[in-house]
Every structure is written in C-alpha cells, then in structure tokens.
Short mmCIF file of C-alpha atoms in Angstrom, two decimals:
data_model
loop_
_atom_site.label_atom_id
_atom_site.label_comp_id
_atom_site.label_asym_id
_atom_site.label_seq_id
_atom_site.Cartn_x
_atom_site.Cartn_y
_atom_site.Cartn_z
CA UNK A 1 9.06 180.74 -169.10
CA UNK A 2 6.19 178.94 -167.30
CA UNK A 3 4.06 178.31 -164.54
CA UNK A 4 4.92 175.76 -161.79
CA UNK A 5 2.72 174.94 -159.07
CA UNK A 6 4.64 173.49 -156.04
CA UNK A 7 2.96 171.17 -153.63
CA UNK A 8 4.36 171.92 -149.64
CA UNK A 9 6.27 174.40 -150.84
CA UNK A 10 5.94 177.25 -147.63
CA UNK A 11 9.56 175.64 -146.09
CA UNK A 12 12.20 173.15 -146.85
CA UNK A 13 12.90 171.70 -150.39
CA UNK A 14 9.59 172.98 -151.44
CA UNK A 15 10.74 176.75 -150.81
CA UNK A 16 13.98 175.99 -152.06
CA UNK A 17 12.69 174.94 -155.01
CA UNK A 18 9.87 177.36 -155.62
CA UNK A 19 13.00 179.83 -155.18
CA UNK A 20 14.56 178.30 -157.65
CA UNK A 21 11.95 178.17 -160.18
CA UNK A 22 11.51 181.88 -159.65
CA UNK A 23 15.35 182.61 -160.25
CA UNK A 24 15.04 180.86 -163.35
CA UNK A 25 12.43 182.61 -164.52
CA UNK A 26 9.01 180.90 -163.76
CA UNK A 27 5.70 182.11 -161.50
CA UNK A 28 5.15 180.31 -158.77
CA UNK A 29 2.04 178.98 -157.40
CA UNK A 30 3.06 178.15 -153.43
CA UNK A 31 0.91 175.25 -151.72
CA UNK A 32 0.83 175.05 -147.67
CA UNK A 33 -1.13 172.85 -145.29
CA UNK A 34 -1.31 174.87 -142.58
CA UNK A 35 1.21 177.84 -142.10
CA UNK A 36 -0.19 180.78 -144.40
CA UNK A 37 2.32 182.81 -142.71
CA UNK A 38 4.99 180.95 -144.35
CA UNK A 39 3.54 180.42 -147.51
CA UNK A 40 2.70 184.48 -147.71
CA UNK A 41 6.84 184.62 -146.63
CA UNK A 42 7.53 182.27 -150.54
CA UNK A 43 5.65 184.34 -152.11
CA UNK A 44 6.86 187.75 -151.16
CA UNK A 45 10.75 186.00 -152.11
CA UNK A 46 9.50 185.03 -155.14
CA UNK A 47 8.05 188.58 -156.02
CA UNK A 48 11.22 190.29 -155.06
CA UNK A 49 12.97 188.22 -157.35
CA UNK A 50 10.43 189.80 -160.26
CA UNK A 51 8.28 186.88 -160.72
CA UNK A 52 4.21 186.46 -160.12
CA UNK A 53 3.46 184.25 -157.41
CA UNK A 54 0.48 183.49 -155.09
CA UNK A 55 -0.43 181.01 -152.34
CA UNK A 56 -3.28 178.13 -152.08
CA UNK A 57 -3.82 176.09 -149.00
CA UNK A 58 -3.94 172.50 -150.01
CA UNK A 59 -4.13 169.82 -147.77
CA UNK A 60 -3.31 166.08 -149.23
CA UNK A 61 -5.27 163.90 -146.84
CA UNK A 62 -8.41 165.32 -147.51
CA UNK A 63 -9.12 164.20 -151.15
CA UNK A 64 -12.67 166.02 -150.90
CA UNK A 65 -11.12 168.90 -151.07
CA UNK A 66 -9.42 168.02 -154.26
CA UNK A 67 -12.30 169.42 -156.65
CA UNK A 68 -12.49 172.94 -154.82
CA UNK A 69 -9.17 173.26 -155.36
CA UNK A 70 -8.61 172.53 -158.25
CA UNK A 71 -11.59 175.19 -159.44
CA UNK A 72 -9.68 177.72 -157.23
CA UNK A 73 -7.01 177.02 -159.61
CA UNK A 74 -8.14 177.48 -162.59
CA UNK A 75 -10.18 180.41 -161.54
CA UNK A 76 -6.44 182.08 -159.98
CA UNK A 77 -5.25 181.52 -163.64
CA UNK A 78 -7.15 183.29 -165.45
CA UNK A 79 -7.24 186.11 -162.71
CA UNK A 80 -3.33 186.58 -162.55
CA UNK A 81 -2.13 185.18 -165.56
CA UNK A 82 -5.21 185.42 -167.98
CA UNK A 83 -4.51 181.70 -169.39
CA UNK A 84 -6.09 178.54 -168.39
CA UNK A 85 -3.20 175.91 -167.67
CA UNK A 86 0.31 175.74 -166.11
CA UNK A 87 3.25 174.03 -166.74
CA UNK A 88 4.85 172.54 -163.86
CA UNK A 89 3.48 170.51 -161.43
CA UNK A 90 6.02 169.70 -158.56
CA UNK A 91 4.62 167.07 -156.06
CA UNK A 92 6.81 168.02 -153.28
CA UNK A 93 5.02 168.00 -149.54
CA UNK A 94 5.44 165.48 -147.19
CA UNK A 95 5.98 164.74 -143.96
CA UNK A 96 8.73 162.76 -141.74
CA UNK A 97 8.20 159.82 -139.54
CA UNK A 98 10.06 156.71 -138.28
CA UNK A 99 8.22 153.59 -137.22
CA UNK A 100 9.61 150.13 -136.84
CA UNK A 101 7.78 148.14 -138.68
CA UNK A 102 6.43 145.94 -135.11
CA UNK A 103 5.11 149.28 -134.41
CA UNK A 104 3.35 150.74 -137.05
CA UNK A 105 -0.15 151.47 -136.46
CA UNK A 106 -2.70 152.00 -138.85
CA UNK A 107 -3.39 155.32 -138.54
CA UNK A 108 0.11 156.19 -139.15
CA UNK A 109 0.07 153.95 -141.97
CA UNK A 110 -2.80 155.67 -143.46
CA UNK A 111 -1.17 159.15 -142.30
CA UNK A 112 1.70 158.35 -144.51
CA UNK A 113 -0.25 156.52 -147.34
CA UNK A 114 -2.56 159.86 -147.66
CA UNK A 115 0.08 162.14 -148.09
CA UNK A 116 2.82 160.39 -150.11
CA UNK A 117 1.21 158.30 -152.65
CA UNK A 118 -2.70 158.62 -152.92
CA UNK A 119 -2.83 161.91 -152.28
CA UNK A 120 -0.28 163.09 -154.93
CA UNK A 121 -1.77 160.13 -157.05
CA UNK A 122 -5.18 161.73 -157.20
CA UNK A 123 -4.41 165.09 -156.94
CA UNK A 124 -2.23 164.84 -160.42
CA UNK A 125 -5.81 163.51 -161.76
CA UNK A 126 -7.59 165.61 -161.18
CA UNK A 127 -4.89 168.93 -162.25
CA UNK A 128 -3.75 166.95 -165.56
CA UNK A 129 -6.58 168.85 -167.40
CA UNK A 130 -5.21 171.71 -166.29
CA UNK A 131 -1.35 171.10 -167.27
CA UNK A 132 0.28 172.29 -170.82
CA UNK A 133 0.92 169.98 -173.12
CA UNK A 134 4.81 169.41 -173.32
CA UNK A 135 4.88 170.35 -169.98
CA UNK A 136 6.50 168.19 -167.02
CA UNK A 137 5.47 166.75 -163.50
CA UNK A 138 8.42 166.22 -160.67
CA UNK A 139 7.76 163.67 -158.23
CA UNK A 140 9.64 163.39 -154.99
CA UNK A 141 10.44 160.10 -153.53
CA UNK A 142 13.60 159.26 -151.44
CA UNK A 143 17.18 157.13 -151.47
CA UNK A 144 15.19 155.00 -148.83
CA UNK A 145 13.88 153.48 -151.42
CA UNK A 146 17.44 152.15 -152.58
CA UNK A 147 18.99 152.44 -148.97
CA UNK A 148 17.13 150.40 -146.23
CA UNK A 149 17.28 151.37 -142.63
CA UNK A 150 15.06 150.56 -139.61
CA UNK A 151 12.14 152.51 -139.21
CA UNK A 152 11.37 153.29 -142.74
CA UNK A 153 9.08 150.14 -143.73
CA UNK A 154 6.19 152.64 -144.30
CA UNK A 155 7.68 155.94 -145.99
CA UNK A 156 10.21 153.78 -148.38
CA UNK A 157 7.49 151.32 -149.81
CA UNK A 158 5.39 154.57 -150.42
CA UNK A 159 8.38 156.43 -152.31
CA UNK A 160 8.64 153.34 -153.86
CA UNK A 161 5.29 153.07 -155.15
CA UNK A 162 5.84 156.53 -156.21
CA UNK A 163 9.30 155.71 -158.23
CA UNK A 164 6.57 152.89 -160.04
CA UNK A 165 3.89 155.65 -160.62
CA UNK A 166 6.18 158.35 -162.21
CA UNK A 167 7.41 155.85 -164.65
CA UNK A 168 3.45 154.85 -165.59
CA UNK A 169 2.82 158.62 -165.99
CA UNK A 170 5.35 158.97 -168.47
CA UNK A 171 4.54 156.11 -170.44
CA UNK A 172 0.54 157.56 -170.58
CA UNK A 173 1.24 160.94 -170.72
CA UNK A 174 3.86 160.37 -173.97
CA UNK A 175 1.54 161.89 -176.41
CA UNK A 176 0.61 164.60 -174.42
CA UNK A 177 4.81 165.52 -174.61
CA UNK A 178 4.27 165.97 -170.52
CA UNK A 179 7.79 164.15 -169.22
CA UNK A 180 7.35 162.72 -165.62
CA UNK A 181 10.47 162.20 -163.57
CA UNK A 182 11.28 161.10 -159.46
CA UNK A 183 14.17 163.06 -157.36
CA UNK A 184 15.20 160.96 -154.69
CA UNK A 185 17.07 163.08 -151.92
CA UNK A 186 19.76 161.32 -149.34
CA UNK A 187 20.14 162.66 -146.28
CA UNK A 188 18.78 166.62 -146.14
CA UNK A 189 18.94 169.30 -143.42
CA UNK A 190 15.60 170.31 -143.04
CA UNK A 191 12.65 171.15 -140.52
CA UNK A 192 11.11 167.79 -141.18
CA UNK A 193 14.36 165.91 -139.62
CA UNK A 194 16.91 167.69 -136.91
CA UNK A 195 19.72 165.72 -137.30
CA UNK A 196 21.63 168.16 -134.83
CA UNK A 197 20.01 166.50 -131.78
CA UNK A 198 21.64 163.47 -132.98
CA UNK A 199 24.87 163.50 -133.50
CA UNK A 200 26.09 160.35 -133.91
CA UNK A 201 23.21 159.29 -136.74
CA UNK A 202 24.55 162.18 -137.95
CA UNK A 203 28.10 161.61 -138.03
CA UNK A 204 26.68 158.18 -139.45
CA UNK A 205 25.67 159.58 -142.36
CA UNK A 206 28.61 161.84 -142.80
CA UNK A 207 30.76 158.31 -143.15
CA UNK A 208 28.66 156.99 -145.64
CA UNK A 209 28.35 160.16 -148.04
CA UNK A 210 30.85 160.44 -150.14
CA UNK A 211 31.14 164.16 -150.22
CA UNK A 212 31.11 163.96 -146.69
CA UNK A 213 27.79 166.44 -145.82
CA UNK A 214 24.58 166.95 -145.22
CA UNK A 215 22.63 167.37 -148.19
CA UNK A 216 20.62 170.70 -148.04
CA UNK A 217 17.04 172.08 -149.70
CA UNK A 218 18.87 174.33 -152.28
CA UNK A 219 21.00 170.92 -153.37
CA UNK A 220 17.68 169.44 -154.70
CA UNK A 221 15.78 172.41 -155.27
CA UNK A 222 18.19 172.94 -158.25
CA UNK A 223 17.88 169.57 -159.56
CA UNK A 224 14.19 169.87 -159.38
CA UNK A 225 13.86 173.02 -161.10
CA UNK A 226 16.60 171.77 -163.65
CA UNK A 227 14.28 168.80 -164.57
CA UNK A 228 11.56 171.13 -166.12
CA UNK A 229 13.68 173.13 -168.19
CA UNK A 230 14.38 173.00 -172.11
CA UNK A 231 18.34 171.50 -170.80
CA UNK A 232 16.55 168.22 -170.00
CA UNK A 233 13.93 167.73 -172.54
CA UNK A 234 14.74 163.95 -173.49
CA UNK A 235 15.16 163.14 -170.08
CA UNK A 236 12.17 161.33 -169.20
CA UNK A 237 10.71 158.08 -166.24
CA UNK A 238 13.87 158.66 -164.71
CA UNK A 239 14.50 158.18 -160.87
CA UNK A 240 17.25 160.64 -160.09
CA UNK A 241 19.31 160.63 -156.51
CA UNK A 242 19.95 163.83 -155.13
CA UNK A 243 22.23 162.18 -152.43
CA UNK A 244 26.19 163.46 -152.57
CA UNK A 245 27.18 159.69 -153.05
CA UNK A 246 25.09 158.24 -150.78
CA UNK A 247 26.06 154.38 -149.68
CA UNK A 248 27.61 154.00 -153.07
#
C-alpha cells in the first residue's frame, strides 16, 4: 500500500476520500487551510482505522509558501515513514462561489484562479520530485465544465483548464509510469454548497439526475481512491464524471 497526500482534505470530498484511502489500506497525509481542528478530527479517523496519518497546513494562494512546505514534507517522511517519496497526490481543495459573469470582479477572479488552477499547477511542481515513480496524481475538476449554468463563467473555465492540464501531465509524466487522471463531480452535498436552503435549485437538480439524488462526498471519494489503485492501472488522461447521470 502507499502514501497519499490529500490537498483540502479536513471536510467534504477531501475527508471522504482521505477515509477512503485509509480503508483501503494507504497513510494519509491530511492538508487544511485553516481549521486544524478538523484536520486533527481526519487524522484521528484515519488512525482508528489502523493507518499512519498526520496533518500539514497548506494554503494554495500563497505560492511562497510552496517551498517550506514542501521541505516540511519531505522532512515528515522520513520522520514517520523513514522513506523519502509518496505515492498519491490528490489535488482536492477548493472553494465554492457563483458570480455572473457581469459581475465578476477581479479579486474574485484571482481568488478562484489561485486556488483551482495555479495553485494546484505549481504546487504539483514543485512535489513531483517527491512522488514514486509509477505512482498517480488525481485532479478534481467539475461537470460544470460539460454542464453550463449561470454563475459559473469563472470556476468552469478553471476546471476546464484543469481537465487540459491533467491530460498534459500524463503525456510528460509517461516515462515516469505516474498516471494523471480528472474526477468531475455533479451536484454534491457538501459544506461548500447548502442546497437545503434552496429547494427548488434543488429539486432542479433532482429532475435532471438520473438516479434522482444528490450526489454525496463518499460517492466520489470512492472513485478517487479507486483511481490510484492496481484495478485501474491502464486507465490514464481520463476525465471521469462522478455525477449519477447528470443532464445526460
């Protein structure tokens, strides 16, 4: 088993799938922003369930900080796990937002820009040293990327750029046997999004899912943890919706 390290990982998808990892047999190394408290919460689960696991704060729009941490790393690996790589790197954290496009200021442009694309972008720079060879690097990007609604100008063309990136990492990183693939989740419960105070966008979706629910952070947190396993070796720069039959 390996080593993954999880980007926003302290609630939502990225718990869910740090979780996951952990039942499947993998340490976890738990990335938070802001709440330690939460992060500390991951990584006690994650012990319970008998696997190592500790927590780094990381924060994406600060790209300074992207050399410090990345030391920190590689000084926690050799500490807890006496080896000087990992295996997994899961570039999970985000945050939510709707703007029309009319409204969209630059500093939420930038906001957005920071933590979906360039931060993940450079960040995966400056780790790839530091990941296995024949290892594997999840991306998340979004089925606004293939579904357009209002608001979503800035976060879709981001998770698109993303959807563009993962397929040039797996192309580059080929030799290296490191396989790069995108999840794209529909329509998720989670803290990012309350789709409870809005019933009818939520009854909205309903209609237009297929399976006729809300998606939630275990549904992709399975897929995700699926997509670095020996099962899906040969799959490789694909986008893959996590979505219940979203808009087919």
């Amino acid at each position: 088993m390996g080593i993954a390290l999880v980007t926003g990982s302290s609630r939502g998808i990225g718990r869910s799938t740090a979780l996951k990892l952990a039942t499947k047999g993998h340490d976890v190394i738990v990335t938070y922003k802001s709440n330690e408290k939460s992060a500390a919460s991951v990584v006690e689960e994650i012990k319970h369930l008998g696997r190592k696991s500790v927590a780094m704060q990381l924060d994406l729009t600060d790209l300074t900080s992207f050399e410090h941490f990345c030391q920190s790393l590689s000084t926690l690996l050799i500490q807890n796990w006496n080896v000087n790589t990992f295996d997994y790197l899961i570039n999970n954290a985000g945050v939510g937002g709707f703007a029309k496009f009319g409204e969209v200021t630059e500093e939420y442009f930038e906001m957005m820009y920071l933590t979906h694309f360039k931060g993940p972008y450079f960040l995966t720079q400056i780790l790839l040293p530091l990941i296995t060879d024949g290892g594997a690097i999840v991306n998340l990007s979004s089925a606004t990327t293939r579904v357009i609604s209002e608001g979503t100008s800035t976060y879709a063309s981001l998770k698109g750029a993303v959807d563009i990136w993962t397929r040039c990492l797996a192309k580059e990183l080929g030799p290296r046997r490191i396989r790069a693939n995108s999840v794209s989740p529909g329509p998720i419960a989670t803290e990012l999004v309350d789709l409870d105070e809005n019933p009818e966008f939520k009854q909205l979706l309903l209609d237009q899912t297929a399976l006729n629910r809300i998606g939630e952070s275990s549904d992709v947190g399975s897929v995700i943890a699926s997509l670095v396993s020996s099962d899906t070796q040969w799959v490789n720069a694909q986008r893959i919706e996590v979505a219940g039959g979203f808009v087919i």
